[in-house]
Amino acid sequence: MKHFFTDRKLLIYRIIGIMLIFVFLVCDFILVLKTNSGIYGQLPTYGERLSHYYSYFTTQTNYLVFVYFVFYLFQKKFKNTKPDFIIRLMVTVYITMTMLVFWLGLAVQGDIVTNMSVYEWISTFILHTIIPIAMILSYIVTAGDTFYKFEIHHKTNYWLICLYPTLYLICILIRGYIRHSDDQPDNTLFPYFFLNFYATNGFALLAVGSVLIFTLCTSFQYFYIWINNLFYFRKQIKENNITKVDQIKIMINIKQHRQLDQKGKIAMILAILVAIFNIIFSVLYYLYRDMWSKILNYPYQKELVLVFSIIISIFSIITLLFSILGLKNFYWARIVVGFCSIALVCFNWIWILGPVFDIIIATLCLNNHKYSKADLDAYLATNQQPLKYKAKIIPNEIISFDEDEK
């Protein structure tokens, strides 16, 4: 299998891949300008057609993959380096979201491909399957050069990667509002059905779709980081660099003994109270949906209200359980509570102060304190190896503390 993935053959594969993607994107671009079928048949000018074409997250992410492959080829050929890990992670997460959201949408709305021509179906399959898989394989082949810490990611680069989907969502909603004000055809307002807040129960559907996008964006980031770290361990073991592997394992194990500080306790207690309130509120919201509909002067569908209430309850129950674990010093429980609180921001606006509490909880949970001497002592006390041996293999950066922690 190795002779298929030599540096020279990988270079050839990438050049062929770039050429094929370029030819396909050009053909797809021309088709948009020339076709008179489907949505594009309702858009008379080239400007409107291009505006609609590039409003798709699919289009933008596929162009992003093409630019990434060109950039990677340049870096590898002339500088013998790879693009930064965060860039690779970012592009892979986006294109994976493109692939999964499309196939989920196809499962929900199976009729979206009924009126497609043969070329349109081929185009759709390439954009949502072939190119995403090519990018995922590229990421896997280049993964494992360095060990990437989860705790560093969710403090900095996590938000950077989430920025693009957030800005995309804002821009698309503004674009849809402007087109609606100009009395444009309803099916050309938004590229995706779950973004159409003008539809019946559109705001609820938008909230559900936003949470789904956020959840996918978060899940894929940490999944691909885990893949990278898994490949890193395999490379170190293959190179017989056992000491390096042991150091990282100790660094990870110390997290399990990290003591909950005062801010963390406040966050967990607040999360428990908010979660309990959310569960009670979601039940009351469903039981008294007719009253809410009259107060808000907004029509509803019973099934959608039920889904809305279930989503709030699920996230709240998860938050409640992991908050209890967080109080028992489970490090990853605090991270889960932080991300669930961010997801609930999309729903808790109903009781006005909900998003404020969620943001406070998320900030306290994700802004973790550094390792303290008590954390290290707790780890050493539970480890059965001799203390002298442990002192030799623990990296300096782990046992160095702030002045106030010494």
XYZ file of N, CA and C in Angstrom, residues 44-171:
384
model
N -33.344 36.386 -14.152
C -33.081 36.793 -15.542
C -31.673 37.311 -15.811
N -31.038 37.932 -14.828
C -29.732 38.554 -15.075
C -28.598 37.667 -14.579
N -27.421 37.848 -15.191
C -26.243 37.100 -14.760
C -25.876 37.435 -13.316
N -26.047 38.695 -12.955
C -25.705 39.114 -11.596
C -26.517 38.378 -10.547
N -27.821 38.248 -10.780
C -28.679 37.543 -9.829
C -28.336 36.058 -9.775
N -28.022 35.488 -10.922
C -27.668 34.068 -10.953
C -26.385 33.803 -10.171
N -25.393 34.660 -10.380
C -24.131 34.492 -9.660
C -24.321 34.734 -8.169
N -25.167 35.715 -7.836
C -25.447 35.995 -6.430
C -26.056 34.775 -5.749
N -26.985 34.130 -6.436
C -27.620 32.937 -5.863
C -26.636 31.766 -5.821
N -25.857 31.615 -6.868
C -24.898 30.506 -6.954
C -23.877 30.572 -5.823
N -23.336 31.764 -5.597
C -22.302 31.913 -4.570
C -22.878 32.097 -3.172
N -24.195 32.123 -3.052
C -24.793 32.181 -1.719
C -24.833 30.804 -1.063
N -24.608 29.762 -1.845
C -24.599 28.412 -1.292
C -23.310 28.160 -0.519
N -23.452 27.612 0.675
C -22.291 27.196 1.469
C -21.505 26.139 0.707
N -22.214 25.318 -0.044
C -21.582 24.289 -0.875
C -20.602 24.897 -1.865
N -21.047 25.910 -2.595
C -20.194 26.556 -3.595
C -18.966 27.170 -2.941
N -19.176 27.902 -1.870
C -18.074 28.592 -1.209
C -17.038 27.613 -0.666
N -17.495 26.541 -0.035
C -16.548 25.592 0.547
C -15.810 24.789 -0.519
N -16.455 24.499 -1.639
C -15.758 23.787 -2.713
C -14.687 24.663 -3.352
N -14.967 25.946 -3.514
C -13.935 26.870 -3.987
C -12.806 26.968 -2.965
N -13.168 26.928 -1.699
C -12.160 26.981 -0.638
C -11.239 25.765 -0.704
N -11.807 24.593 -0.974
C -10.997 23.382 -1.125
C -10.042 23.519 -2.301
N -10.527 24.048 -3.416
C -9.672 24.244 -4.592
C -8.504 25.177 -4.266
N -8.796 26.298 -3.617
C -7.737 27.250 -3.236
C -6.753 26.582 -2.285
N -7.273 25.778 -1.354
C -6.399 25.086 -0.407
C -5.450 24.135 -1.123
N -5.964 23.345 -2.065
C -5.119 22.397 -2.790
C -4.029 23.114 -3.591
N -4.376 24.243 -4.208
C -3.373 25.025 -4.945
C -2.316 25.552 -3.984
N -2.758 26.084 -2.855
C -1.844 26.612 -1.841
C -0.950 25.508 -1.295
N -1.538 24.328 -1.038
C -0.771 23.194 -0.529
C 0.296 22.769 -1.536
N -0.090 22.708 -2.811
C 0.854 22.312 -3.857
C 2.024 23.283 -3.927
N 1.735 24.571 -3.815
C 2.782 25.594 -3.840
C 3.708 25.438 -2.636
N 3.136 25.262 -1.459
C 3.928 25.121 -0.236
C 4.832 23.891 -0.301
N 4.274 22.787 -0.775
C 5.016 21.530 -0.813
C 6.117 21.559 -1.858
N 5.832 22.147 -3.016
C 6.776 22.133 -4.127
C 7.924 23.107 -3.910
N 7.613 24.325 -3.457
C 8.630 25.373 -3.406
C 9.184 25.627 -2.004
N 8.459 25.231 -0.972
C 8.938 25.475 0.388
C 9.088 24.189 1.198
N 8.645 23.068 0.605
C 8.707 21.760 1.255
C 8.044 21.783 2.638
N 6.943 22.501 2.751
C 6.179 22.568 3.993
C 4.701 22.325 3.692
N 3.925 22.241 4.744
C 2.482 22.080 4.613
C 1.785 23.331 5.135
N 0.565 23.586 4.682
C -0.203 24.675 5.290
C -0.374 24.428 6.787
N -0.555 25.479 7.549
C -0.720 25.368 8.988
C -1.839 24.385 9.329
N -1.679 23.684 10.445
C -2.659 22.670 10.841
C -4.062 23.247 10.956
N -4.187 24.459 11.482
C -5.501 25.070 11.659
C -6.172 25.309 10.311
N -5.394 25.671 9.300
C -5.961 25.869 7.962
C -6.485 24.543 7.418
N -5.688 23.486 7.571
C -6.128 22.164 7.117
C -7.394 21.721 7.851
N -7.395 21.946 9.166
C -8.556 21.570 9.974
C -9.786 22.368 9.561
N -9.609 23.650 9.354
C -10.712 24.541 9.003
C -11.390 24.106 7.704
N -10.596 23.899 6.661
C -11.153 23.529 5.357
C -11.832 22.160 5.433
N -11.224 21.225 6.153
C -11.801 19.884 6.268
C -13.134 19.910 7.003
N -13.216 20.697 8.063
C -14.470 20.813 8.819
C -15.573 21.400 7.946
N -15.260 22.461 7.217
C -16.275 23.122 6.386
C -16.812 22.198 5.300
N -15.910 21.514 4.608
C -16.357 20.684 3.488
C -17.080 19.428 3.997
N -16.718 18.949 5.186
C -17.445 17.823 5.780
C -18.862 18.236 6.153
N -19.008 19.457 6.667
C -20.344 19.994 6.955
C -21.172 20.066 5.679
N -20.543 20.508 4.593
C -21.237 20.580 3.302
C -21.780 19.216 2.899
N -20.944 18.205 3.021
C -21.342 16.855 2.622
C -22.467 16.320 3.508
N -22.297 16.429 4.815
C -23.261 15.824 5.722
C -24.604 16.551 5.711
N -24.581 17.898 5.696
C -25.831 18.660 5.697
C -26.642 18.364 4.438
N -25.954 18.217 3.295
C -26.685 17.912 2.057
C -27.387 16.571 2.154
N -26.663 15.545 2.594
C -27.270 14.217 2.633
C -28.336 14.117 3.716
N -28.187 14.886 4.804
C -29.261 14.961 5.793
C -30.485 15.656 5.196
N -30.236 16.737 4.437
C -31.326 17.450 3.776
C -32.022 16.587 2.751
N -31.245 15.755 2.055
C -31.829 14.849 1.062
C -32.720 13.815 1.740
N -32.298 13.401 2.946
C -33.113 12.442 3.692
C -34.431 13.067 4.145
N -34.378 14.379 4.476
C -35.584 15.082 4.926
C -36.462 15.477 3.750
N -35.819 15.988 2.688
C -36.554 16.434 1.498
C -36.084 15.628 0.290
N -36.561 14.422 0.177
C -36.109 13.538 -0.892
C -36.460 14.005 -2.280
N -37.404 14.968 -2.396
C -37.842 15.423 -3.708
C -36.932 16.486 -4.306
N -35.849 16.876 -3.610
C -35.017 17.970 -4.112
C -34.236 17.570 -5.363
N -34.103 16.274 -5.611
C -33.362 15.842 -6.795
C -34.291 15.338 -7.898
N -35.599 15.419 -7.656
C -36.561 14.869 -8.622
C -36.463 15.552 -9.974
N -36.338 16.883 -9.956
C -36.345 17.656 -11.196
C -34.947 17.941 -11.737
N -33.936 17.274 -11.206
C -32.573 17.504 -11.675
C -32.319 16.780 -12.992
N -31.540 17.434 -13.861
C -31.076 16.767 -15.076
C -29.920 15.841 -14.711
N -29.474 15.050 -15.694
C -28.369 14.125 -15.444
C -27.115 14.889 -15.032
N -26.801 15.986 -15.748
C -25.606 16.757 -15.405
C -25.733 17.382 -14.016
N -26.930 17.887 -13.692
C -27.125 18.517 -12.380
C -26.934 17.501 -11.259
N -27.386 16.264 -11.496
C -27.191 15.233 -10.486
C -25.712 14.885 -10.349
N -25.008 14.770 -11.465
C -23.566 14.496 -11.422
C -22.841 15.630 -10.702
N -23.215 16.867 -11.040
C -22.611 18.036 -10.401
C -22.840 18.011 -8.896
N -24.066 17.712 -8.509
C -24.402 17.653 -7.086
C -23.591 16.581 -6.371
N -23.453 15.424 -7.002
C -22.708 14.321 -6.395
C -21.233 14.679 -6.230
N -20.656 15.343 -7.228
C -19.245 15.736 -7.146
C -19.035 16.768 -6.046
N -19.916 17.785 -5.998
C -19.762 18.871 -5.024
C -19.975 18.402 -3.592
N -20.871 17.438 -3.404
C -21.249 17.038 -2.051
C -20.655 15.704 -1.610
N -19.934 15.034 -2.494
C -19.365 13.739 -2.117
C -17.905 13.594 -2.544
N -17.634 13.714 -3.844
C -16.292 13.446 -4.358
C -15.263 14.431 -3.795
N -15.527 15.728 -3.946
C -14.572 16.739 -3.466
C -14.433 16.696 -1.942
N -15.530 16.577 -1.166
C -15.359 16.438 0.285
C -14.512 15.238 0.687
N -14.735 14.094 0.046
C -13.948 12.903 0.379
C -12.480 13.118 0.031
N -12.215 13.791 -1.092
C -10.828 14.086 -1.477
C -10.143 14.941 -0.412
N -10.849 15.931 0.123
C -10.274 16.793 1.158
C -10.062 16.027 2.459
N -11.007 15.191 2.815
C -10.875 14.397 4.041
C -9.682 13.453 3.947
N -9.520 12.808 2.794
C -8.372 11.917 2.595
C -7.062 12.693 2.653
N -7.049 13.894 2.077
C -5.854 14.733 2.128
C -5.496 15.071 3.570
N -6.504 15.373 4.372
C -6.256 15.690 5.788
C -5.675 14.479 6.517
N -6.260 13.310 6.282
C -5.802 12.099 6.968
C -4.366 11.764 6.593
N -4.040 11.884 5.305
C -2.688 11.564 4.833
C -1.650 12.492 5.452
N -2.017 13.749 5.705
C -1.059 14.735 6.223
C -1.158 14.920 7.733
N -1.997 14.144 8.413
C -2.195 14.315 9.855
C -1.080 13.648 10.647
N -0.918 14.089 11.900
C -0.027 13.414 12.831
C 1.366 13.979 12.957
N 1.651 15.132 12.366
C 2.995 15.710 12.486
C 3.246 16.267 13.880
N 2.216 16.846 14.489
C 2.342 17.423 15.825
C 1.154 17.007 16.677
N 1.355 17.081 17.989
C 0.265 16.819 18.926
C -0.434 18.137 19.216
N -1.753 18.148 19.046
C -2.516 19.391 19.201
C -3.401 19.278 20.433
N -3.266 20.216 21.370
C -3.994 20.161 22.635
C -5.430 20.656 22.472
N -6.371 19.897 23.005
C -7.782 20.290 22.959
C -8.021 21.594 23.707
N -7.399 21.725 24.877
C -7.679 22.892 25.717
C -7.184 24.181 25.076
N -6.122 24.100 24.287
C -5.659 25.285 23.562
C -6.648 25.620 22.451
N -7.186 24.591 21.833
C -8.087 24.812 20.698
C -9.354 25.548 21.108
N -10.010 25.102 22.164
C -11.301 25.715 22.490
C -11.160 27.091 23.125
N -9.936 27.513 23.413
C -9.727 28.873 23.914
C -9.472 29.868 22.791
N -8.962 29.392 21.665
C -8.577 30.329 20.599
C -9.135 29.913 19.245
N -8.568 28.875 18.656
C -8.862 28.532 17.266
C -10.271 27.985 17.054
N -10.884 27.450 18.092
C -12.264 26.977 17.958
C -13.169 28.111 17.495
N -13.025 29.255 18.113
C -13.863 30.407 17.779
C -13.527 30.941 16.396
N -12.265 30.849 16.022
C -11.858 31.297 14.690
C -12.521 30.449 13.610
N -12.556 29.140 13.803
C -13.172 28.250 12.822
C -14.693 28.443 12.781
N -15.291 28.741 13.925
C -16.744 28.981 13.967
C -17.122 30.332 13.379
N -16.139 31.221 13.200
C -16.438 32.581 12.740
C -17.036 32.587 11.334
N -16.454 31.801 10.422
C -16.937 31.804 9.039
C -18.391 31.332 8.925
N -18.777 30.178 9.512
C -20.197 29.795 9.442
C -21.125 30.839 10.068
N -20.651 31.493 11.133
C -21.473 32.527 11.776
C -21.678 33.719 10.849
N -20.591 34.201 10.245
C -20.689 35.327 9.311
C -21.511 34.946 8.084
N -21.334 33.711 7.620
C -22.124 33.233 6.477
C -23.612 33.296 6.803
N -23.969 32.806 7.977
C -25.371 32.792 8.382
C -25.940 34.207 8.450
N -25.187 35.128 9.035
C -25.645 36.518 9.160
C -25.839 37.144 7.782
N -24.849 36.976 6.907
C -24.923 37.578 5.563
C -26.078 37.008 4.748
